């Protein structure tokens, strides 16, 4: 970020989410598949609440969609596209860092239900 290399900063920030989930679950998966398996509502490895009401189940599903959206919108383009063809503005990088910070705060409070 200090070097104004927002493309690389975004890639590294997004990778931190997957690394964190892998460490919590011991799963060897990555990206969307990791998120879907780790935070499933049927047989989860991690839960962000008790999954005891429709609202709590919806919150868990929403968290999965949020993290999957980060994967599709930010991690995959920075991982698979040349920097010259996919630019990241300072404003977009800052906004993404805020979302990733929120995701990490949720992961700070996550309950580990099972490990691989």
mmCIF file of C-alpha atoms in Angstrom:
data_model
loop_
_atom_site.group_PDB
_atom_site.id
_atom_site.type_symbol
_atom_site.label_atom_id
_atom_site.label_comp_id
_atom_site.label_asym_id
_atom_site.label_seq_id
_atom_site.Cartn_x
_atom_site.Cartn_y
_atom_site.Cartn_z
ATOM 1 C CA UNK A 1 0.000 0.000 0.000
ATOM 2 C CA UNK A 2 2.836 2.374 0.876
ATOM 3 C CA UNK A 3 4.429 1.636 -2.505
ATOM 4 C CA UNK A 4 1.091 2.447 -4.196
ATOM 5 C CA UNK A 5 0.979 -1.088 -5.568
ATOM 6 C CA UNK A 6 -2.735 -1.523 -4.904
ATOM 7 C CA UNK A 7 -2.996 -4.545 -7.205
ATOM 8 C CA UNK A 8 -0.531 -6.534 -5.092
ATOM 9 C CA UNK A 9 -1.863 -5.192 -1.784
ATOM 10 C CA UNK A 10 -5.384 -6.357 -2.707
ATOM 11 C CA UNK A 11 -4.115 -9.807 -3.697
ATOM 12 C CA UNK A 12 -2.211 -10.249 -0.425
ATOM 13 C CA UNK A 13 -5.110 -8.979 1.688
ATOM 14 C CA UNK A 14 -7.580 -11.377 0.084
ATOM 15 C CA UNK A 15 -5.214 -14.330 0.488
ATOM 16 C CA UNK A 16 -5.122 -13.650 4.235
ATOM 17 C CA UNK A 17 -8.761 -14.712 4.571
ATOM 18 C CA UNK A 18 -8.191 -18.141 3.000
ATOM 19 C CA UNK A 19 -4.996 -18.749 4.966
ATOM 20 C CA UNK A 20 -6.856 -17.947 8.178
ATOM 21 C CA UNK A 21 -9.723 -20.322 7.369
ATOM 22 C CA UNK A 22 -7.248 -23.052 6.381
ATOM 23 C CA UNK A 23 -5.444 -22.693 9.722
ATOM 24 C CA UNK A 24 -8.698 -22.819 11.689
ATOM 25 C CA UNK A 25 -10.056 -25.871 9.851
ATOM 26 C CA UNK A 26 -6.916 -27.672 8.624
ATOM 27 C CA UNK A 27 -8.655 -27.951 5.243
ATOM 28 C CA UNK A 28 -6.382 -28.010 2.187
ATOM 29 C CA UNK A 29 -8.997 -26.377 -0.068
ATOM 30 C CA UNK A 30 -8.777 -22.826 -1.399
ATOM 31 C CA UNK A 31 -10.995 -20.007 -2.610
ATOM 32 C CA UNK A 32 -14.741 -20.406 -2.901
ATOM 33 C CA UNK A 33 -14.657 -24.163 -2.302
ATOM 34 C CA UNK A 34 -12.805 -23.633 0.993
ATOM 35 C CA UNK A 35 -15.350 -21.038 2.111
ATOM 36 C CA UNK A 36 -18.349 -23.170 1.149
ATOM 37 C CA UNK A 37 -17.057 -26.271 2.956
ATOM 38 C CA UNK A 38 -15.697 -24.494 6.032
ATOM 39 C CA UNK A 39 -18.788 -22.353 6.604
ATOM 40 C CA UNK A 40 -21.498 -24.705 5.348
ATOM 41 C CA UNK A 41 -24.777 -24.605 7.242
ATOM 42 C CA UNK A 42 -25.190 -28.405 7.008
ATOM 43 C CA UNK A 43 -21.865 -29.732 8.292
ATOM 44 C CA UNK A 44 -19.746 -26.671 9.126
ATOM 45 C CA UNK A 45 -16.197 -26.537 10.363
ATOM 46 C CA UNK A 46 -16.717 -22.936 11.485
ATOM 47 C CA UNK A 47 -19.797 -21.067 12.636
ATOM 48 C CA UNK A 48 -20.206 -17.348 13.246
ATOM 49 C CA UNK A 49 -23.248 -17.890 15.477
ATOM 50 C CA UNK A 50 -25.234 -20.804 16.889
ATOM 51 C CA UNK A 51 -27.148 -21.543 13.655
ATOM 52 C CA UNK A 52 -30.215 -21.980 15.857
ATOM 53 C CA UNK A 53 -32.665 -19.744 13.988
ATOM 54 C CA UNK A 54 -33.471 -18.870 10.408
ATOM 55 C CA UNK A 55 -31.859 -15.473 10.917
ATOM 56 C CA UNK A 56 -28.624 -17.032 12.192
ATOM 57 C CA UNK A 57 -28.560 -19.497 9.287
ATOM 58 C CA UNK A 58 -29.109 -16.583 6.898
ATOM 59 C CA UNK A 59 -26.258 -14.674 8.533
ATOM 60 C CA UNK A 60 -23.911 -17.653 8.049
ATOM 61 C CA UNK A 61 -25.014 -17.984 4.405
ATOM 62 C CA UNK A 62 -24.519 -14.250 3.918
ATOM 63 C CA UNK A 63 -20.991 -14.445 5.296
ATOM 64 C CA UNK A 64 -20.236 -17.240 2.824
ATOM 65 C CA UNK A 65 -21.563 -15.071 -0.008
ATOM 66 C CA UNK A 66 -19.563 -12.064 1.164
ATOM 67 C CA UNK A 67 -16.325 -14.053 1.233
ATOM 68 C CA UNK A 68 -17.155 -15.727 -2.088
ATOM 69 C CA UNK A 69 -17.780 -12.285 -3.566
ATOM 70 C CA UNK A 70 -14.359 -11.127 -2.417
ATOM 71 C CA UNK A 71 -12.909 -14.182 -4.153
ATOM 72 C CA UNK A 72 -14.703 -13.546 -7.444
ATOM 73 C CA UNK A 73 -14.340 -9.792 -7.510
ATOM 74 C CA UNK A 74 -10.850 -9.262 -6.120
ATOM 75 C CA UNK A 75 -8.761 -12.375 -5.446
ATOM 76 C CA UNK A 76 -9.358 -14.175 -8.755
ATOM 77 C CA UNK A 77 -8.706 -11.182 -11.035
ATOM 78 C CA UNK A 78 -5.521 -10.236 -9.192
ATOM 79 C CA UNK A 79 -4.359 -13.856 -9.173
ATOM 80 C CA UNK A 80 -5.135 -14.584 -12.827
ATOM 81 C CA UNK A 81 -4.920 -11.328 -14.763
ATOM 82 C CA UNK A 82 -1.811 -9.339 -15.632
ATOM 83 C CA UNK A 83 -1.515 -6.186 -13.564
ATOM 84 C CA UNK A 84 -1.478 -4.099 -16.718
ATOM 85 C CA UNK A 85 -4.958 -5.380 -17.686
ATOM 86 C CA UNK A 86 -6.654 -5.128 -14.284
ATOM 87 C CA UNK A 87 -6.026 -1.987 -12.327
ATOM 88 C CA UNK A 88 -6.976 -1.364 -8.711
ATOM 89 C CA UNK A 89 -7.522 2.201 -7.572
ATOM 90 C CA UNK A 90 -6.478 3.484 -4.178
ATOM 91 C CA UNK A 91 -10.134 4.055 -3.263
ATOM 92 C CA UNK A 92 -11.129 0.494 -4.247
ATOM 93 C CA UNK A 93 -8.189 -0.916 -2.287
ATOM 94 C CA UNK A 94 -9.135 1.034 0.844
ATOM 95 C CA UNK A 95 -12.775 -0.053 0.575
ATOM 96 C CA UNK A 96 -11.735 -3.671 0.145
ATOM 97 C CA UNK A 97 -9.426 -3.468 3.164
ATOM 98 C CA UNK A 98 -12.415 -2.314 5.218
ATOM 99 C CA UNK A 99 -14.449 -5.327 4.069
ATOM 100 C CA UNK A 100 -11.543 -7.681 4.761
ATOM 101 C CA UNK A 101 -11.115 -6.146 8.206
ATOM 102 C CA UNK A 102 -14.798 -6.888 8.890
ATOM 103 C CA UNK A 103 -14.308 -10.477 7.683
ATOM 104 C CA UNK A 104 -11.318 -10.953 9.983
ATOM 105 C CA UNK A 105 -13.276 -9.567 12.952
ATOM 106 C CA UNK A 106 -15.983 -12.152 12.237
ATOM 107 C CA UNK A 107 -13.302 -14.854 12.047
ATOM 108 C CA UNK A 108 -11.910 -13.624 15.395
ATOM 109 C CA UNK A 109 -15.217 -14.659 16.973
ATOM 110 C CA UNK A 110 -15.828 -17.844 14.983
ATOM 111 C CA UNK A 111 -16.530 -21.147 16.749
ATOM 112 C CA UNK A 112 -14.562 -24.137 15.487
ATOM 113 C CA UNK A 113 -17.044 -26.993 15.248
ATOM 114 C CA UNK A 114 -14.801 -29.613 13.645
ATOM 115 C CA UNK A 115 -11.413 -29.911 12.033
ATOM 116 C CA UNK A 116 -10.469 -31.940 8.996
#
